[in-house]
Coordinates of C-alpha atoms and ligand atoms in Angstrom, one line a residue:
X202 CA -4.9 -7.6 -57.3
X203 CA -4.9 -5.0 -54.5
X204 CA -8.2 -6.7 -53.1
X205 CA -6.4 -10.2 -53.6
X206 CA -3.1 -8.8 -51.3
X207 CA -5.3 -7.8 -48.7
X208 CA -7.2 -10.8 -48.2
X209 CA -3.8 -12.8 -47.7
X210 CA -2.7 -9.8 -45.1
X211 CA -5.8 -10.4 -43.7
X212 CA -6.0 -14.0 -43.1
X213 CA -1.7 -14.1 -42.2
X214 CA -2.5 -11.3 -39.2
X215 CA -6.0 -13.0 -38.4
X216 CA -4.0 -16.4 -38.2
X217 CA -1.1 -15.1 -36.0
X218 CA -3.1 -13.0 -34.0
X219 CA -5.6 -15.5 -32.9
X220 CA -2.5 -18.7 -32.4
X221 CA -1.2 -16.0 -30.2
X222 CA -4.4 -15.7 -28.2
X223 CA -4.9 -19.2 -28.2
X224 CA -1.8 -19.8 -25.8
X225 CA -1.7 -16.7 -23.0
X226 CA 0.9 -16.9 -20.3
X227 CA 0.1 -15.6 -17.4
X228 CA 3.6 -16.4 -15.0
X229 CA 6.2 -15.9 -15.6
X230 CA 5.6 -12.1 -16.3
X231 CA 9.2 -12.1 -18.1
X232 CA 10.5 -14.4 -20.8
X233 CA 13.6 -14.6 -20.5
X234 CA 12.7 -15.0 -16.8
X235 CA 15.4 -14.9 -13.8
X236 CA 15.2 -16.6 -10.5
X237 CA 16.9 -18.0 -7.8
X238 CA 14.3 -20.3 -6.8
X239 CA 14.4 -24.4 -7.0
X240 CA 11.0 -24.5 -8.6
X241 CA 8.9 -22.4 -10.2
X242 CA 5.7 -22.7 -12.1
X243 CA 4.4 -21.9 -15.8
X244 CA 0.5 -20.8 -15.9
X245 CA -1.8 -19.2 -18.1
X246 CA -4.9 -20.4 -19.9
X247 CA -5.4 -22.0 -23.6
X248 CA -8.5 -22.4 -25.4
X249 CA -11.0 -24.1 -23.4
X250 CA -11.2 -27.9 -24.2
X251 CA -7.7 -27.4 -26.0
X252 CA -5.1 -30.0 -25.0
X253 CA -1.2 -28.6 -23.9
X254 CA 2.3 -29.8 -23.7
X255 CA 5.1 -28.8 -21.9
X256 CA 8.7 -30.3 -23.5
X257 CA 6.3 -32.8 -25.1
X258 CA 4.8 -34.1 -21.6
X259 CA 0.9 -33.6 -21.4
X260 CA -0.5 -31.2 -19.1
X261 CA -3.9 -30.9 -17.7
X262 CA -6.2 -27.9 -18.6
X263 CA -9.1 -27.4 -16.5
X264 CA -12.4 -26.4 -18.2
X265 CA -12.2 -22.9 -17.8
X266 CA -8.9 -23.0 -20.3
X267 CA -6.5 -23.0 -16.8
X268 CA -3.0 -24.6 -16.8
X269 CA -0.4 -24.9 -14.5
X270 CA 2.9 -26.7 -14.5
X271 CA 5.2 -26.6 -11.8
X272 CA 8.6 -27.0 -13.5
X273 CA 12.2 -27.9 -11.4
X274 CA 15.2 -25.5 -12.2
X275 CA 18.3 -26.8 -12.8
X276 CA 21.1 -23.9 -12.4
X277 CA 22.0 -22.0 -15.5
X278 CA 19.4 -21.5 -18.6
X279 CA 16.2 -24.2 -19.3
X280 CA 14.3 -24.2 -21.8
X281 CA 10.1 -25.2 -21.9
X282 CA 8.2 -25.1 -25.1
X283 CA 4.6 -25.2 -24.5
X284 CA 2.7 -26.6 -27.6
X285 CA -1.4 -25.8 -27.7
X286 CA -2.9 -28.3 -29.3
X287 CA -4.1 -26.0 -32.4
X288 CA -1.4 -23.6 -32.5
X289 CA 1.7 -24.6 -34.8
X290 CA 4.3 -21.9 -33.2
X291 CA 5.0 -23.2 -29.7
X292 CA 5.6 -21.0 -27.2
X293 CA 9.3 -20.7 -25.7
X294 CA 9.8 -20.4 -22.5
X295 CA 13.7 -20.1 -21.2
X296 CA 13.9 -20.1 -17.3
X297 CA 17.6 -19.3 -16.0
X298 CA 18.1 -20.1 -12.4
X299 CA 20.5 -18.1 -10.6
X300 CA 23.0 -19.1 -7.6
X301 CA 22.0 -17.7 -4.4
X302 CA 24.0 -15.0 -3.5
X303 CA 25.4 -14.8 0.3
X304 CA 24.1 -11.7 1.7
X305 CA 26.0 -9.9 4.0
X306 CA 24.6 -8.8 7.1
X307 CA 25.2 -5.2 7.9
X308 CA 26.3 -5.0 11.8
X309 CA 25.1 -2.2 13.7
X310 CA 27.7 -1.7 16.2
X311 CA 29.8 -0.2 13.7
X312 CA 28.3 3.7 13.8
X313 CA 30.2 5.5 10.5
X314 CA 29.6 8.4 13.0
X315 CA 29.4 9.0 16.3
X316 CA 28.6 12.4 17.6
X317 CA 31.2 13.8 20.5
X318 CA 27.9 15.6 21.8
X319 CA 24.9 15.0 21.5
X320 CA 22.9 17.0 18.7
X321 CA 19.9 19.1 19.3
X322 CA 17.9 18.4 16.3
X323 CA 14.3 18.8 15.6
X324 CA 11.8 16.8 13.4
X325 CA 12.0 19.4 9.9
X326 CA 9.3 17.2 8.0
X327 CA 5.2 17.1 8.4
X328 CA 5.9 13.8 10.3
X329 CA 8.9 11.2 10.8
X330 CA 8.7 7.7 11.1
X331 CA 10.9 7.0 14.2
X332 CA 12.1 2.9 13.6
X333 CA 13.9 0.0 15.3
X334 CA 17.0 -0.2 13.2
X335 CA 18.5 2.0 10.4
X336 CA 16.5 0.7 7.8
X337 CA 13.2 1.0 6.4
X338 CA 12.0 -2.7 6.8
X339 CA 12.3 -2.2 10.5
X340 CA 9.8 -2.4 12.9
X341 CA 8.0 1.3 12.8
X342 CA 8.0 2.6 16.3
X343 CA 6.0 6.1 16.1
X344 CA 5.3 9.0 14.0
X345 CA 6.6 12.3 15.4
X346 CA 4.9 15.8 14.3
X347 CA 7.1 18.3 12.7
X348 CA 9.3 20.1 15.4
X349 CA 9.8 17.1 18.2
X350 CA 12.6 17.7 19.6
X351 CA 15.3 14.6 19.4
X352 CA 18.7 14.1 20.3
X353 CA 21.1 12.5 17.4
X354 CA 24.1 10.6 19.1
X355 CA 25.0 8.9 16.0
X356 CA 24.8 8.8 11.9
X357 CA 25.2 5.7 10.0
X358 CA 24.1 6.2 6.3
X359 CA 21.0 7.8 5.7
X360 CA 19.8 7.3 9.4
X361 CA 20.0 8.8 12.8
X362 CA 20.3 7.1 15.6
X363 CA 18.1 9.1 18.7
X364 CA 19.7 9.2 22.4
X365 CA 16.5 7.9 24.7
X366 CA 18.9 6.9 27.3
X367 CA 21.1 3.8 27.9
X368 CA 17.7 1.6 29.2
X369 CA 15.9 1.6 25.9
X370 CA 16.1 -0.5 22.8
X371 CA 17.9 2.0 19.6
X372 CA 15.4 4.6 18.0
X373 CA 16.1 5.5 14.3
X374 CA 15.2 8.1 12.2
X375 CA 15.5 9.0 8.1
X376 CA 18.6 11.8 8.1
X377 CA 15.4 13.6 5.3
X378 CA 13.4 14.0 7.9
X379 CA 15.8 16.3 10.5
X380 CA 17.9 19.4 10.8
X381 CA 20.5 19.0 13.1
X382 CA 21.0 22.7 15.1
X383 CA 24.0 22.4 17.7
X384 CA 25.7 20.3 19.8
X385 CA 24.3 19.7 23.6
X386 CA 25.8 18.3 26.7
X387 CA 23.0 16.0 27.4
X388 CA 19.5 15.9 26.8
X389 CA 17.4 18.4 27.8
X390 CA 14.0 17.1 29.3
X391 CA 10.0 18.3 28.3
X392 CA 7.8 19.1 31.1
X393 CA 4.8 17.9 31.5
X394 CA 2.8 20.7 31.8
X395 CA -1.1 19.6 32.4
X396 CA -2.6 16.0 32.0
X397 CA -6.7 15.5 31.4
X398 CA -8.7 12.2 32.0
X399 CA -11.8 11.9 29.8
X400 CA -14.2 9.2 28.6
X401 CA -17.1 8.5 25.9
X402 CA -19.2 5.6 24.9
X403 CA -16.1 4.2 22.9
X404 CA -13.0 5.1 24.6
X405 CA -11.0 6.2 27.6
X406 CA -8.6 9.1 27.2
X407 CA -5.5 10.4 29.1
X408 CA -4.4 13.8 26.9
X409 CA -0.8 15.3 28.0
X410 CA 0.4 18.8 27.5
X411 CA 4.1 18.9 27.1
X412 CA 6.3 22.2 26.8
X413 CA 7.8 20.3 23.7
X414 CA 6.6 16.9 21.9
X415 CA 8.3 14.1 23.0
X416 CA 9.0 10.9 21.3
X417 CA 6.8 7.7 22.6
X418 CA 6.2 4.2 21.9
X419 CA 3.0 2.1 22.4
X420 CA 3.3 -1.6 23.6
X421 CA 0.9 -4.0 24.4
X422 CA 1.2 -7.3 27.1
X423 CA -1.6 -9.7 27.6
X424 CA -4.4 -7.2 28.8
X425 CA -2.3 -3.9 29.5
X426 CA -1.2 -1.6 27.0
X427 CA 2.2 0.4 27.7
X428 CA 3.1 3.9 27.1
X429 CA 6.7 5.1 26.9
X430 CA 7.5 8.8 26.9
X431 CA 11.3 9.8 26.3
X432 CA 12.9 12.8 27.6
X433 CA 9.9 14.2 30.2
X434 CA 10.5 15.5 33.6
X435 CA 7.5 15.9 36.5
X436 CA 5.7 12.5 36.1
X437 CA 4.3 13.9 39.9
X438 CA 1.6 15.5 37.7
X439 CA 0.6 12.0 36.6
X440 CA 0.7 10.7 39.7
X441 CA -1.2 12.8 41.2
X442 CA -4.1 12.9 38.8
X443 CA -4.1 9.4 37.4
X444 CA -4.5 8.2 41.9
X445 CA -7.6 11.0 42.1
X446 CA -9.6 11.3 38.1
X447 CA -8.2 8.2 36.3
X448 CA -11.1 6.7 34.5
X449 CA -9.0 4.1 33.2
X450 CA -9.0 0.5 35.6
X451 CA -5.4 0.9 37.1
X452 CA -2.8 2.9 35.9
X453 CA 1.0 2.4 37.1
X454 CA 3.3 4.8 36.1
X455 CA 7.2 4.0 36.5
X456 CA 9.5 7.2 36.3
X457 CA 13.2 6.3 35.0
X458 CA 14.6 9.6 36.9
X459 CA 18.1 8.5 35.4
X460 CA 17.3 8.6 31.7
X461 CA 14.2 11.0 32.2
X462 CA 11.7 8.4 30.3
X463 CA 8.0 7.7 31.9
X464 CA 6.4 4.6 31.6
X465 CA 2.8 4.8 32.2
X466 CA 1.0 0.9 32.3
X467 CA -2.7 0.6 31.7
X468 CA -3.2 -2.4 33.1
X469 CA -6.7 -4.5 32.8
X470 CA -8.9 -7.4 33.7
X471 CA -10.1 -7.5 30.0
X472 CA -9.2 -8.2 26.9
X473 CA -7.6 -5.0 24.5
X474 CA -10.1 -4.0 22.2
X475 CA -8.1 -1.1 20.3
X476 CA -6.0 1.8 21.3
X477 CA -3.3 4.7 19.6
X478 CA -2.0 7.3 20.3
X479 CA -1.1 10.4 18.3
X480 CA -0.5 14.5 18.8
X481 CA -3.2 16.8 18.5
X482 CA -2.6 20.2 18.6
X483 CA 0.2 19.7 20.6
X484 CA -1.3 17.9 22.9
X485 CA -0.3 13.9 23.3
X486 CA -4.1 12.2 23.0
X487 CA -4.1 8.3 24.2
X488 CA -7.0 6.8 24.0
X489 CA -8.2 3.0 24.8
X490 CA -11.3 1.1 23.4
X491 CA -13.9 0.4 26.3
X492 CA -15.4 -3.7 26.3
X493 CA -18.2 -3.8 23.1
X494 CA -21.6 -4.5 25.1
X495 CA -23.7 -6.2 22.9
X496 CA -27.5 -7.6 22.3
X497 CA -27.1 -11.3 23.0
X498 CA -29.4 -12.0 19.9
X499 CA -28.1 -10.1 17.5
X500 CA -24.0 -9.7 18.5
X501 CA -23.4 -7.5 15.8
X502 CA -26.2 -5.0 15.6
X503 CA -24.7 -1.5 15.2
X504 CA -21.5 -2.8 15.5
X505 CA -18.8 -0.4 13.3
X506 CA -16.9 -3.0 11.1
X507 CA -14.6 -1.8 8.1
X508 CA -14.0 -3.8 5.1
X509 CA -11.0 -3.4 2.7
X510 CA -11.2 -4.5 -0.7
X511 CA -7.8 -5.0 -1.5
X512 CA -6.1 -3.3 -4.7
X513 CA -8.6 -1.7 -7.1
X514 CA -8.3 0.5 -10.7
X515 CA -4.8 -0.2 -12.0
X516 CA -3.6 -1.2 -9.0
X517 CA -4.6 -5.4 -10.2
X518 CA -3.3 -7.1 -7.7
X519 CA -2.4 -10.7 -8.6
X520 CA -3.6 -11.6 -12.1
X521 CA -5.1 -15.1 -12.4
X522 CA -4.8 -17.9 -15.5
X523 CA -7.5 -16.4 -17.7
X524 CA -6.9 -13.3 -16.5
X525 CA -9.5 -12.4 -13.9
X526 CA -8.0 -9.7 -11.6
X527 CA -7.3 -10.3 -7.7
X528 CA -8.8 -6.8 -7.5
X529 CA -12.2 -7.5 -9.0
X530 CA -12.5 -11.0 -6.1
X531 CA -11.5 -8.9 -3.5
X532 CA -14.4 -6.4 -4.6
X533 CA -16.7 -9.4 -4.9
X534 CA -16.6 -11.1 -2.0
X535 CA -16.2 -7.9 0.4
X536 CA -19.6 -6.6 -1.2
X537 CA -21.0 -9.9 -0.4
X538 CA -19.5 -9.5 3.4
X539 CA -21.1 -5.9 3.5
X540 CA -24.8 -7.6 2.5
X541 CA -23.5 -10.6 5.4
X542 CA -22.5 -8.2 8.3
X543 CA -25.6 -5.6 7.5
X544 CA -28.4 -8.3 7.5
X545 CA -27.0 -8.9 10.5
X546 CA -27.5 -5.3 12.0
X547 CA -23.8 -4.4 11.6
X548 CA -23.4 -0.5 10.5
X549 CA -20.5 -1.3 7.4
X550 CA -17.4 1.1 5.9
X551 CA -15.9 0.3 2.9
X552 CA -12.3 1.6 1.8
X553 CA -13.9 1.1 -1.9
X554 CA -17.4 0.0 -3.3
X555 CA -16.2 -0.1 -6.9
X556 CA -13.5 -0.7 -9.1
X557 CA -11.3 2.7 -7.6
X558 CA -7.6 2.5 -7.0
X559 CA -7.3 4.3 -3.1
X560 CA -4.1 4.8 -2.0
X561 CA -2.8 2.2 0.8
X562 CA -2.4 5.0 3.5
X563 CA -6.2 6.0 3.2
X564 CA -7.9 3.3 4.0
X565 CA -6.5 2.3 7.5
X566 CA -7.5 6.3 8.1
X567 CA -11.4 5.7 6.6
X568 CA -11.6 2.4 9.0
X569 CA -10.2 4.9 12.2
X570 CA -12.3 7.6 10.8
X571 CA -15.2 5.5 11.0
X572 CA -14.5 4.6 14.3
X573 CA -14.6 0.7 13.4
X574 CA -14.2 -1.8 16.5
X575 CA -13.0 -4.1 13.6
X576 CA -11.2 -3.2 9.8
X577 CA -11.1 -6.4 7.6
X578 CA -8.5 -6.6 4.6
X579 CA -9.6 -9.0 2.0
X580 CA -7.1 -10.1 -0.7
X581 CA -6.6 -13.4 -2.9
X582 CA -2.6 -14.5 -2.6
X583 CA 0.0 -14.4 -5.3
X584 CA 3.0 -16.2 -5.3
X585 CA 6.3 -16.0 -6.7
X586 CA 8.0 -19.0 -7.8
X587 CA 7.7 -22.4 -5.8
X588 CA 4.6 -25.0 -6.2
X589 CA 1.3 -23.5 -6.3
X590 CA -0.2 -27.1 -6.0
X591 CA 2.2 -28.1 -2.6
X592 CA 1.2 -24.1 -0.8
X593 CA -2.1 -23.0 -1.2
X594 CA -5.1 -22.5 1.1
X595 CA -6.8 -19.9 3.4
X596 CA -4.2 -17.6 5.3
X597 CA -4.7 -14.8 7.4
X598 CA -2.8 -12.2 8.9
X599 CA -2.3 -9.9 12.1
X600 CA 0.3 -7.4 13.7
X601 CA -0.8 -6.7 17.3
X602 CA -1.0 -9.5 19.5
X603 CA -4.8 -8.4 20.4
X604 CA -5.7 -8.9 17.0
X605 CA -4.4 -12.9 16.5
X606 CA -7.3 -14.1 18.3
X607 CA -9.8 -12.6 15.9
X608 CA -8.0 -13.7 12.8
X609 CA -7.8 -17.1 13.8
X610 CA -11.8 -17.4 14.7
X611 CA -12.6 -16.1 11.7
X612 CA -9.4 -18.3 9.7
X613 CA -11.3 -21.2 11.2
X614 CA -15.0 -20.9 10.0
X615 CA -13.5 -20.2 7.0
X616 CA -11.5 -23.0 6.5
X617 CA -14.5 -25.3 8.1
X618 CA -16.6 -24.1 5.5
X619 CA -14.5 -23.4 2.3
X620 CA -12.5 -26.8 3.1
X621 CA -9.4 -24.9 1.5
X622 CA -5.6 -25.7 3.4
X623 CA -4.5 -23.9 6.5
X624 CA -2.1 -21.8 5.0
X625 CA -1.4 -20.5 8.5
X626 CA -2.1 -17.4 10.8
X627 CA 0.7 -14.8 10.8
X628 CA 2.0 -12.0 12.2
X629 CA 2.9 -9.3 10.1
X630 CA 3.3 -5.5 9.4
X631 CA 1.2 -4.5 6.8
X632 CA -0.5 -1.1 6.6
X633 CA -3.7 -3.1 6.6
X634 CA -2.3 -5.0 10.1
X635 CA -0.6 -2.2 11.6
X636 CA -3.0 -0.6 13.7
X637 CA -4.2 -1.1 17.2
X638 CA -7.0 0.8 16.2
X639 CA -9.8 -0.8 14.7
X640 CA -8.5 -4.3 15.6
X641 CA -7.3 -5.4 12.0
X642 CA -6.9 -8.3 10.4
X643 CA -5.8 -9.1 6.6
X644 CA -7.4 -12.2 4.7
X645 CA -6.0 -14.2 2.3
X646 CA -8.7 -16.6 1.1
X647 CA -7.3 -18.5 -1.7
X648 CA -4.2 -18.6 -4.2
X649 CA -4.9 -16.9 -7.4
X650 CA -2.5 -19.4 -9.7
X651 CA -3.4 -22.3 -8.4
X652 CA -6.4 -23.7 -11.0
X653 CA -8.9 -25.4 -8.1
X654 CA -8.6 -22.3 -6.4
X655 CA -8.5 -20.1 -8.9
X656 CA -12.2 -21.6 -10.2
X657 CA -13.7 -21.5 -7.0
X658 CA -12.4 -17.7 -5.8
X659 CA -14.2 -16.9 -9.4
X660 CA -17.3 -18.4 -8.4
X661 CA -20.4 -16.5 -7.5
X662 CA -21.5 -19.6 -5.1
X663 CA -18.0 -19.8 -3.7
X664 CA -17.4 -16.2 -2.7
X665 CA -21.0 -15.8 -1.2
X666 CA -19.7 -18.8 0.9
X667 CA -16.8 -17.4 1.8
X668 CA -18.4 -14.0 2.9
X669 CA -20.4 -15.9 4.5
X670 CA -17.8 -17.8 6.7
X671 CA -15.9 -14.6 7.7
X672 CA -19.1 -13.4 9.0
X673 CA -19.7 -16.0 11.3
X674 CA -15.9 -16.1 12.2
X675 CA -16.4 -12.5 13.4
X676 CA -19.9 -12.7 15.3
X677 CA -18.4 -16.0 17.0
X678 CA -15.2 -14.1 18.1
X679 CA -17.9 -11.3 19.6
X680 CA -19.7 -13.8 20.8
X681 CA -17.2 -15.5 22.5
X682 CA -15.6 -12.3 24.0
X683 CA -18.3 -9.5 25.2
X684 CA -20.5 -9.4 27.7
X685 CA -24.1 -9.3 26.6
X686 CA -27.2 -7.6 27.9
X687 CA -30.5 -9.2 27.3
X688 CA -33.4 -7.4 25.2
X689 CA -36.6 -6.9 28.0
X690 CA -39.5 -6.4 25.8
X691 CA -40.0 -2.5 25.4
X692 CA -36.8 -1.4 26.5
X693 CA -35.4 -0.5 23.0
X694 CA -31.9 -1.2 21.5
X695 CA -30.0 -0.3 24.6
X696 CA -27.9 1.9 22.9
Ligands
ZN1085 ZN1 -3.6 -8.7 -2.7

């Protein structure tokens, strides 16, 4: 009897449990699911050669078990059953679309507080992200070393708001991050107290000694990048050691006596290459990328290039229809890149070589570390809501200005040979984009939910091809860019 019981138990759970594998959905992540969108889309996988309904309309399954079905959202609650051909419980699906709310905009010119003096205040933190605006989503402007000296005019929230003098756009800082001391008159000016010119086979340096760290900001127009120190007195120094030892092509330095701010211009006939700027051991180090020279037959031998996996360990990424991680593509198709650029006679550094989650912050530092002319970020795209079948395609992504050339070289041998959609080239901050140093570029090659592509960025033959392309997008942007010396026979690598 027992036995009998068991048996039935058996084939019930074995029943339930495999209709419920039979029909996996992969988006929404929620059901009940909430969204302010117009459209939105329902994908997973079935059974492979399994037929699929949505409200009793046929959908197509590709033969890999893939569906996806863009559905339209009508405001308040609707409702999709998805019926798999074998499974007799459909699958409910209830959608609830959501007004747009009207945000308000928050204006700035209203301070909560404003200071009658000025504060003294020093940086109390390890570091400080100073930014544009009073919010976190602003445009990052520098990081400051724990005990810069600022001066806090105002408060509004969580955020000061730094006196640089009346010339220069507003410069924010996290109220965490600083201890107020007293009030002060006005601000009270570091001296510049030695400056050094040096050079190497990669870079050009200019190293300034202040009594105090200042705050400064790096910019970057056509060929010259800008330095902007706030608060420093005796630019004379600079003068007079950037007209006799500068080893940088011209350097113009402007002195705003008023608000006691130096701008120092590197200006040049070539193309920017890479350059940051950051304290050590007090000392202010910038230092500019010198013009790659390279063997006209083989542009990329010993050439530093790091490649970023994106995501890794439980860090997924974006999860496809039958549930092949973004992660685990990434991984893919930057090992093939690694094989691409080193056959090549690249010299290649990975953020990851296997399936490791490294956190975000470490892996712009292993590129710099590596001293990397270029750091590539590769990632498969995600999307939330809208119609995977109207946006899809090859995107890829940039933050300094010096950098959009590169990604769109290498955006269009990729989309010459992987015949995917422009998706376009765009600037944004990303920590993968953000700095000037290695020249960095983020790739999206594909969109995970959308079936075609989804099959072909899981394809052995397809990411070999795509590795491929972004290797010839980057020798052609080197090739098209450097000067090149020509191998005599005997003479060595020239290096
Ligand atoms: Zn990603």
């Amino acid at each position: 009897m027992q036995i009998f019981f068991l048996i039935i138990f058996l084939s019930v759970s074995l029943f339930f449990s495999s209709s419920a594998m039979a029909l996996d959905l992969i988006f929404p992540q929620k059901n009940p699911y909430n969204t302010t969108a117009e459209k939105t889309y329902l994908m997973g996988s079935v059974k492979k050669g399994s037929k699929l309904s949505v409200n009793g309309e046929h959908v197509k399954v590709w033969h890999n078990g893939a569906f996806c079905k863009t559905v339209n959202l009508s405001e308040g609650e609707n409702t999709f059953i998805l019926q798999e051909q074998f499974c007799c419980v459909p699958l409910i699906v209830k959608i609830t679309k959501n007004p747009l709310k009207n945000v308000k905009k928050t204006c700035r010119q209203i301070q909560k507080l404003v200071y009658k003096n000025l504060m003294f205040s020093i940086v109390s933190d390890d570091y400080a992200t100073v930014r544009s605006d009073a919010s976190v989503s602003s445009r990052r402007i520098t990081d400051l070393p724990k005990n810069t000296n600022i001066f806090v005019e105002a408060k509004y929230g969580n955020w000061y708001k730094i006196n640089v003098g009346k010339s220069c756009e507003p410069l924010w800082i996290q109220e965490k991050n600083v201890k107020l001391l007293y009030p002060i008159n006005s601000r009270v000016s570091s001296n510049i107290n030695n400056v050094t010119f040096c050079q190497d086979n990669l870079f050009r340096y200019l190293k300034i000694k202040f009594n105090f760290p200042v705050i400064y900001m790096l910019q970057e127009k056509n060929n010259d990048v800008i330095l902007t120190l706030y608060g420093v007195k005796n630019a004379d120094m600079l003068y007079n050691i950037s007209n006799k030892q500068s080893v940088f092509e011209k350097i113009n330095v402007i002195e705003d006596k008023k608000n006691n701010n130096i701008t120092i211009s590197f200006i040049s006939s070539e193309k920017i290459w890479g350059y940051e700027a950051d304290y050590q051991n007090g000392e202010l180090v910038f230092k500019k990328r010198k013009k790659p020279v390279l063997n006209s037959d083989y542009p990329l031998k010993n050439i530093i290039i790091a490649i970023d996996p994106g995501h890794g360990g439980k860090e997924k990424g974006t999860i496809g229809p039958t549930r092949i991680a973004e992660k685990d593509v990434n991984l893919n198709v930057s090992l093939l890149l690694k094989k691409q650029l080193e056959s090549r006679g690249a010299k290649v550094v990975m953020t990851r070589e296997t399936d490791d989650c490294v956190p975000i912050y470490n892996r712009p530092e292993i590129a710099k570390k590596s001293n990397a002319l270029i750091c590539i970020s590769i990632h498969a795209n995600s999307m939330v809501d809208g119609d995977p079948f109207e946006k899809n395609g090859t995107s890829v992504f940039y933050y300094n200005e010096h950098a959009k050339n590169l990604a769109e070289t290498i955006k269009q041998s990729m989309l010459k040979d992987l015949k995917l959609k422009d998706d376009g080239t765009r600037k944004s901050s990303f920590v993968l984009t953000r700095p000037a140093n290695p020249m960095s570029v983020l790739i999206e090659i594909g969109y995970m939910p959308n079936p075609d592509e989804y099959l072909k960025l899981t394809n052995r033959h397809f990411q070999r091809k795509a590795a491929k392309s972004i290797a010839d997008g980057i020798e052609k942007y080197l090739n098209e860019n450097t000067q090149k010396y020509y191998l005599l026979p005997g003479t060595g690598s020239g290096f």
